[in-house]
Amino acid sequence: MDNPLLNVKHLKKYFPVARGWRKEKTFVRAVDGVDFVIRQGETLGLVGESGCGKTTVGRLILKLIEPSDGKILFEGKDLAHLDKKGIRPLRRAFQIIFQDPFASLNPRMTVSEIVGRPMEIHGLVERSQRDEKVCQLLQSVGLMKAHLSRYPHEFSGGQRQRIGIARALATEPRLIVADEPTSALDVSVQAQILNLMKQLQRELGLTYLFISHNISVIRHISDRVAVMYLGKVVEMAQKKALFQSPVHPYTKALLAAVPSLDPKRKRVEVILEGDVPSPINPPSGCRFHTRCRYVLPKCLEEDPFFHQVEGDRWVACHLYSS
Ligand code: SF4
């Protein structure tokens, strides 16, 4: 693929768990061989059901947890193998917007401290100029100078998420991981935050990895979409292509479950049966075979390879292997 900002290769994260009275060691395979790229200035939407591993992918990219295997190439440098000292100069280049705007802001700090502290830590501003710079950032996210000395509890949910966005922008990052940034907000406020993120992307040339379980939100914000199931990416394509003609059986089922207001749209019933299997003991072969209506004999034995099938579309399914 062409010169991406971030290139994730065969990324894995296994969490050890002790089971049974003999404390036999097993692993939760939260992320089990994920590949994708994010190009400069685009938004890659990462979507899937709860527990599919999408949040773990975000935390791995930000180096909040260490990978079990694989590569995270950021502008060509492998973050996966950098120690704390090695990662320090790169820290300001990637930031996160958290899901919960209530829990992610320190209630004892003023807005000026919350947004200004990261700038000071990274040496981007002198203490004397901090409020002026914070003020500019607040205005860029729709807040005011009068908010500088206020505390998080004095704001609504939407305003708190704007403070979270201003804090993420404080270090002038090149990549922002947004982990379900609108799911704790009222529906009317969700659209405002999504539109603000798009506007900031246009103005500042930001690159986003946008993580969500909500297909409609992913459709609104993304340029390309990667669909995750049980620790793996099963399909990745340009947004329009993915929503108009999904090819992986799981993507088809996921999109068919979204209600449509269009009376002309023919609703194709693709019902996902059964629960998501346990990531401690995932099914053999294709992990989706226990719920797939197109299952082939080889799906039970062979794990399908994630490969390019046409243009910018990648898929992991035996129906599309040559
Ligand atoms: Fe279904 Fe087989 Fe494709 Fe898996 S590889 S999605 S089981 S058809």
Short mmCIF file of C-alpha atoms and ligand atoms in Angstrom, two decimals:
data_model
loop_
_atom_site.label_atom_id
_atom_site.label_comp_id
_atom_site.label_asym_id
_atom_site.label_seq_id
_atom_site.Cartn_x
_atom_site.Cartn_y
_atom_site.Cartn_z
CA MET A 1 0.00 0.00 0.00
CA ASP A 2 1.10 3.61 -0.65
CA ASN A 3 3.18 5.37 2.03
CA PRO A 4 0.86 5.22 5.07
CA LEU A 5 1.17 7.23 8.31
CA LEU A 6 0.52 4.07 10.33
CA ASN A 7 1.10 0.50 9.20
CA VAL A 8 -0.09 -2.24 11.58
CA LYS A 9 1.25 -5.70 10.75
CA HIS A 10 0.17 -9.04 12.30
CA LEU A 11 -0.55 -7.29 15.59
CA LYS A 12 -1.37 -9.59 18.51
CA LYS A 13 -2.28 -9.10 22.14
CA TYR A 14 -2.86 -12.11 24.39
CA PHE A 15 -3.84 -11.48 28.02
CA PRO A 16 -2.91 -14.30 30.41
CA VAL A 17 -5.67 -15.71 32.61
CA ALA A 18 -5.43 -18.46 35.26
CA ARG A 19 -8.20 -21.07 35.04
CA GLY A 20 -9.20 -24.01 37.22
CA TRP A 21 -7.83 -25.22 40.52
CA ARG A 22 -4.49 -26.11 38.92
CA LYS A 23 -4.17 -22.49 37.76
CA GLU A 24 -3.59 -23.68 34.22
CA LYS A 25 -2.36 -20.74 32.16
CA THR A 26 -4.52 -19.79 29.22
CA PHE A 27 -4.83 -16.62 27.17
CA VAL A 28 -7.56 -14.26 26.05
CA ARG A 29 -6.65 -13.65 22.41
CA ALA A 30 -8.02 -10.12 22.35
CA VAL A 31 -6.16 -9.17 19.16
CA ASP A 32 -4.95 -12.05 17.04
CA GLY A 33 -3.11 -10.98 13.89
CA VAL A 34 -4.53 -7.64 12.79
CA ASP A 35 -3.32 -5.83 9.65
CA PHE A 36 -4.32 -2.38 8.38
CA VAL A 37 -2.89 0.95 7.29
CA ILE A 38 -3.98 4.52 7.96
CA ARG A 39 -3.05 7.16 5.40
CA GLN A 40 -2.17 10.75 6.22
CA GLY A 41 -5.29 12.91 6.62
CA GLU A 42 -7.89 10.13 6.49
CA THR A 43 -10.28 8.59 9.01
CA LEU A 44 -10.22 4.82 9.34
CA GLY A 45 -13.33 3.56 11.13
CA LEU A 46 -12.80 0.39 13.19
CA VAL A 47 -16.12 -1.29 13.86
CA GLY A 48 -17.32 -4.50 15.49
CA GLU A 49 -19.40 -5.91 18.32
CA SER A 50 -18.38 -5.40 21.97
CA GLY A 51 -15.44 -7.56 22.94
CA CYS A 52 -14.10 -7.94 19.37
CA GLY A 53 -10.78 -6.34 20.34
CA LYS A 54 -11.14 -2.90 18.72
CA THR A 55 -10.40 -0.92 21.90
CA THR A 56 -7.35 -3.12 22.56
CA VAL A 57 -6.06 -2.24 19.07
CA GLY A 58 -6.34 1.46 19.95
CA ARG A 59 -4.51 0.99 23.25
CA LEU A 60 -1.73 -0.97 21.52
CA ILE A 61 -1.20 1.78 18.94
CA LEU A 62 -0.94 4.38 21.71
CA LYS A 63 1.52 2.13 23.58
CA LEU A 64 -0.74 2.12 26.65
CA ILE A 65 -0.22 -1.67 26.62
CA GLU A 66 2.55 -3.75 25.04
CA PRO A 67 1.80 -6.06 22.09
CA SER A 68 2.44 -9.82 22.28
CA ASP A 69 3.64 -9.82 18.67
CA GLY A 70 3.55 -7.81 15.45
CA LYS A 71 4.60 -4.39 14.23
CA ILE A 72 3.18 -0.87 14.61
CA LEU A 73 5.02 1.23 12.05
CA PHE A 74 4.45 4.96 12.62
CA GLU A 75 6.14 7.00 9.88
CA GLY A 76 8.35 3.95 9.36
CA LYS A 77 9.42 3.56 13.05
CA ASP A 78 8.28 0.39 14.82
CA LEU A 79 6.54 1.53 18.03
CA ALA A 80 6.02 -2.07 19.12
CA HIS A 81 9.72 -2.49 19.85
CA LEU A 82 10.51 0.92 21.34
CA ASP A 83 11.10 1.11 25.10
CA LYS A 84 9.86 4.00 27.31
CA LYS A 85 12.88 6.16 26.49
CA GLY A 86 12.59 5.51 22.77
CA ILE A 87 8.87 6.30 22.67
CA ARG A 88 9.13 9.59 24.64
CA PRO A 89 9.99 11.88 21.65
CA LEU A 90 7.12 10.38 19.67
CA ARG A 91 4.50 10.58 22.45
CA ARG A 92 3.14 13.97 21.42
CA ALA A 93 2.52 12.73 17.86
CA PHE A 94 -0.41 10.48 18.85
CA GLN A 95 -3.23 11.27 21.25
CA ILE A 96 -6.52 9.79 22.37
CA ILE A 97 -10.08 11.04 22.77
CA PHE A 98 -11.75 8.87 25.40
CA GLN A 99 -15.24 7.43 25.44
CA ASP A 100 -16.34 8.86 28.76
CA PRO A 101 -16.01 12.67 29.00
CA PHE A 102 -17.08 12.44 32.66
CA ALA A 103 -14.36 10.05 33.85
CA SER A 104 -11.52 11.18 31.57
CA LEU A 105 -11.09 14.70 32.99
CA ASN A 106 -9.47 15.27 36.38
CA PRO A 107 -12.19 16.91 38.54
CA ARG A 108 -9.57 18.81 40.57
CA MET A 109 -8.00 20.55 37.59
CA THR A 110 -9.27 23.65 35.79
CA VAL A 111 -9.73 23.63 32.03
CA SER A 112 -6.59 25.74 31.72
CA GLU A 113 -4.59 23.04 33.56
CA ILE A 114 -6.22 20.09 31.76
CA VAL A 115 -5.48 21.47 28.29
CA GLY A 116 -2.30 23.40 29.14
CA ARG A 117 -0.39 20.75 31.11
CA PRO A 118 0.37 18.50 28.07
CA MET A 119 1.78 21.56 26.23
CA GLU A 120 4.10 22.34 29.13
CA ILE A 121 5.19 18.70 29.54
CA HIS A 122 6.22 18.56 25.88
CA GLY A 123 7.88 21.99 26.01
CA LEU A 124 5.50 23.55 23.49
CA VAL A 125 4.71 26.64 25.54
CA GLU A 126 6.08 28.71 28.44
CA ARG A 127 3.97 28.87 31.61
CA SER A 128 3.37 32.59 31.01
CA GLN A 129 1.89 31.98 27.53
CA ARG A 130 -0.13 28.92 28.48
CA ASP A 131 -3.53 30.53 28.92
CA GLU A 132 -3.27 32.39 25.62
CA LYS A 133 -2.56 29.13 23.74
CA VAL A 134 -5.26 27.22 25.66
CA CYS A 135 -7.70 30.00 24.85
CA GLN A 136 -7.01 29.61 21.10
CA LEU A 137 -7.60 25.86 21.39
CA LEU A 138 -10.83 26.32 23.32
CA GLN A 139 -12.13 28.66 20.63
CA SER A 140 -11.25 26.10 17.94
CA VAL A 141 -13.48 23.51 19.68
CA GLY A 142 -16.39 25.93 20.30
CA LEU A 143 -15.63 26.95 23.91
CA MET A 144 -14.77 30.38 25.31
CA LYS A 145 -12.06 32.23 27.23
CA ALA A 146 -14.47 32.44 30.20
CA HIS A 147 -14.21 28.63 30.54
CA LEU A 148 -10.46 28.69 31.33
CA SER A 149 -10.79 28.77 35.11
CA ARG A 150 -13.77 26.43 35.41
CA TYR A 151 -13.78 22.81 36.58
CA PRO A 152 -15.15 19.79 34.63
CA HIS A 153 -18.29 19.43 36.78
CA GLU A 154 -19.45 22.86 35.58
CA PHE A 155 -19.88 21.58 31.99
CA SER A 156 -22.40 19.45 30.09
CA GLY A 157 -21.38 16.10 28.52
CA GLY A 158 -20.89 17.65 25.08
CA GLN A 159 -18.79 20.52 26.47
CA ARG A 160 -16.64 18.05 28.42
CA GLN A 161 -15.97 16.10 25.24
CA ARG A 162 -14.94 19.38 23.58
CA ILE A 163 -12.44 19.87 26.44
CA GLY A 164 -11.22 16.29 25.81
CA ILE A 165 -10.72 17.14 22.12
CA ALA A 166 -8.86 20.38 22.99
CA ARG A 167 -6.58 18.37 25.31
CA ALA A 168 -5.90 15.86 22.52
CA LEU A 169 -5.01 18.73 20.15
CA ALA A 170 -2.72 20.42 22.70
CA THR A 171 0.40 18.52 21.61
CA GLU A 172 -0.24 19.09 17.88
CA PRO A 173 -0.63 15.35 17.21
CA ARG A 174 -0.41 13.68 13.80
CA LEU A 175 -2.66 10.74 14.73
CA ILE A 176 -5.68 10.74 17.05
CA VAL A 177 -7.27 7.53 18.30
CA ALA A 178 -10.92 8.29 19.11
CA ASP A 179 -12.34 5.44 21.20
CA GLU A 180 -16.16 5.57 21.10
CA PRO A 181 -15.98 9.37 21.64
CA THR A 182 -19.71 9.94 21.18
CA SER A 183 -21.28 6.83 22.72
CA ALA A 184 -21.78 8.42 26.17
CA LEU A 185 -23.47 11.52 24.70
CA ASP A 186 -27.07 12.39 23.81
CA VAL A 187 -27.91 11.77 20.15
CA SER A 188 -28.31 15.50 19.39
CA VAL A 189 -24.85 16.22 20.84
CA GLN A 190 -23.23 13.26 19.04
CA ALA A 191 -23.73 14.91 15.63
CA GLN A 192 -22.17 18.18 16.88
CA ILE A 193 -19.05 16.38 18.14
CA LEU A 194 -18.69 14.34 14.92
CA ASN A 195 -19.03 17.48 12.81
CA LEU A 196 -16.48 19.28 15.00
CA MET A 197 -14.01 16.41 14.52
CA LYS A 198 -14.50 16.56 10.75
CA GLN A 199 -14.04 20.34 10.72
CA LEU A 200 -10.82 20.08 12.78
CA GLN A 201 -9.57 17.38 10.43
CA ARG A 202 -10.06 19.67 7.42
CA GLU A 203 -8.44 22.65 9.15
CA LEU A 204 -5.49 20.86 10.79
CA GLY A 205 -4.96 17.89 8.47
CA LEU A 206 -5.55 15.40 11.29
CA THR A 207 -5.56 11.64 10.87
CA TYR A 208 -8.05 9.59 12.90
CA LEU A 209 -8.50 5.99 13.94
CA PHE A 210 -12.16 6.12 14.94
CA ILE A 211 -13.32 3.15 17.03
CA SER A 212 -17.05 2.47 17.45
CA HIS A 213 -19.65 -0.28 17.67
CA ASN A 214 -22.16 2.09 16.05
CA ILE A 215 -22.40 1.53 12.28
CA SER A 216 -24.24 4.82 11.66
CA VAL A 217 -21.52 6.83 13.43
CA ILE A 218 -18.81 4.96 11.49
CA ARG A 219 -20.64 5.71 8.24
CA HIS A 220 -20.82 9.42 9.06
CA ILE A 221 -17.18 9.97 9.98
CA SER A 222 -15.03 7.43 8.08
CA ASP A 223 -13.19 7.49 4.76
CA ARG A 224 -12.38 3.79 4.95
CA VAL A 225 -13.78 1.13 7.27
CA ALA A 226 -12.21 -1.97 8.86
CA VAL A 227 -14.61 -4.56 10.34
CA MET A 228 -13.36 -6.64 13.29
CA TYR A 229 -14.63 -9.99 14.52
CA LEU A 230 -13.20 -11.86 17.48
CA GLY A 231 -9.70 -10.34 17.39
CA LYS A 232 -9.28 -10.13 13.61
CA VAL A 233 -10.06 -7.67 10.82
CA VAL A 234 -12.33 -9.57 8.39
CA GLU A 235 -13.01 -6.85 5.80
CA MET A 236 -11.57 -3.43 4.99
CA ALA A 237 -12.64 -1.11 2.15
CA GLN A 238 -13.51 2.44 1.16
CA LYS A 239 -16.64 3.47 3.05
CA LYS A 240 -18.86 3.75 -0.03
CA ALA A 241 -17.84 0.34 -1.38
CA LEU A 242 -18.22 -1.34 2.00
CA PHE A 243 -21.70 0.04 2.67
CA GLN A 244 -22.98 -0.44 -0.90
CA SER A 245 -21.64 -3.94 -1.45
CA PRO A 246 -20.22 -5.69 1.62
CA VAL A 247 -18.64 -9.04 0.74
CA HIS A 248 -17.72 -10.74 4.03
CA PRO A 249 -20.71 -12.63 5.54
CA TYR A 250 -20.14 -10.94 8.91
CA THR A 251 -20.10 -7.43 7.37
CA LYS A 252 -23.31 -8.28 5.50
CA ALA A 253 -25.00 -9.36 8.72
CA LEU A 254 -23.75 -6.33 10.63
CA LEU A 255 -25.07 -3.89 8.00
CA ALA A 256 -28.37 -5.74 7.58
CA ALA A 257 -29.06 -5.24 11.29
CA VAL A 258 -29.04 -1.43 10.93
CA PRO A 259 -32.63 -0.08 10.64
CA SER A 260 -33.35 2.01 7.53
CA LEU A 261 -35.77 4.94 7.22
CA ASP A 262 -35.88 4.51 3.44
CA PRO A 263 -39.16 2.72 2.54
CA LYS A 264 -37.78 1.87 -0.93
CA ARG A 265 -34.80 0.01 0.50
CA LYS A 266 -35.36 -3.72 0.27
CA ARG A 267 -34.49 -5.23 3.60
CA VAL A 268 -32.49 -8.41 3.22
CA GLU A 269 -32.80 -10.50 6.33
CA VAL A 270 -29.38 -11.74 7.42
CA ILE A 271 -29.80 -12.80 11.00
CA LEU A 272 -26.72 -13.44 13.08
CA GLU A 273 -27.41 -16.50 15.17
CA GLY A 274 -25.68 -17.42 18.40
CA ASP A 275 -23.35 -15.44 20.59
CA VAL A 276 -19.80 -14.31 19.87
CA PRO A 277 -17.55 -17.27 20.85
CA SER A 278 -15.05 -16.87 23.69
CA PRO A 279 -11.70 -15.29 22.73
CA ILE A 280 -10.08 -17.72 25.22
CA ASN A 281 -10.97 -20.67 23.03
CA PRO A 282 -11.91 -19.31 19.59
CA PRO A 283 -13.34 -21.67 16.92
CA SER A 284 -10.88 -23.51 14.67
CA GLY A 285 -10.39 -22.35 11.05
CA CYS A 286 -12.48 -19.27 10.34
CA ARG A 287 -13.61 -17.81 13.65
CA PHE A 288 -16.95 -16.83 12.14
CA HIS A 289 -17.83 -20.38 11.02
CA THR A 290 -20.11 -21.07 14.02
CA ARG A 291 -22.42 -18.23 12.89
CA CYS A 292 -21.88 -18.17 9.13
CA ARG A 293 -24.70 -19.22 6.77
CA TYR A 294 -22.23 -19.85 3.90
CA VAL A 295 -19.87 -22.12 5.83
CA LEU A 296 -17.76 -24.54 3.69
CA PRO A 297 -16.01 -27.71 4.93
CA LYS A 298 -12.61 -26.02 4.76
CA CYS A 299 -13.85 -23.10 6.92
CA LEU A 300 -13.70 -25.45 9.94
CA GLU A 301 -10.03 -26.28 9.30
CA GLU A 302 -8.29 -23.34 7.61
CA ASP A 303 -8.07 -19.79 8.87
CA PRO A 304 -8.77 -17.61 5.80
CA PHE A 305 -5.94 -15.31 4.77
CA PHE A 306 -6.60 -11.52 4.88
CA HIS A 307 -5.91 -10.49 1.30
CA GLN A 308 -6.68 -7.86 -1.33
CA VAL A 309 -9.59 -8.93 -3.54
CA GLU A 310 -10.13 -5.83 -5.70
CA GLY A 311 -8.99 -2.20 -5.69
CA ASP A 312 -8.84 -1.04 -2.08
CA ARG A 313 -10.87 -3.94 -0.64
CA TRP A 314 -9.35 -6.55 1.65
CA VAL A 315 -11.17 -9.58 3.00
CA ALA A 316 -10.58 -12.75 5.04
CA CYS A 317 -13.03 -15.37 3.71
CA HIS A 318 -12.68 -18.63 1.77
CA LEU A 319 -15.52 -17.57 -0.53
CA TYR A 320 -13.13 -15.01 -2.03
CA SER A 321 -9.86 -16.94 -2.08
CA SER A 322 -8.57 -18.07 -5.46
FE1 SF4 B 1 -18.14 -18.00 6.32
FE2 SF4 B 1 -16.21 -19.64 5.57
FE3 SF4 B 1 -16.13 -17.10 4.84
FE4 SF4 B 1 -15.69 -17.78 7.36
S1 SF4 B 1 -14.41 -18.30 5.60
S2 SF4 B 1 -16.95 -16.11 6.65
S3 SF4 B 1 -17.11 -19.48 7.62
S4 SF4 B 1 -17.65 -18.62 4.25
#
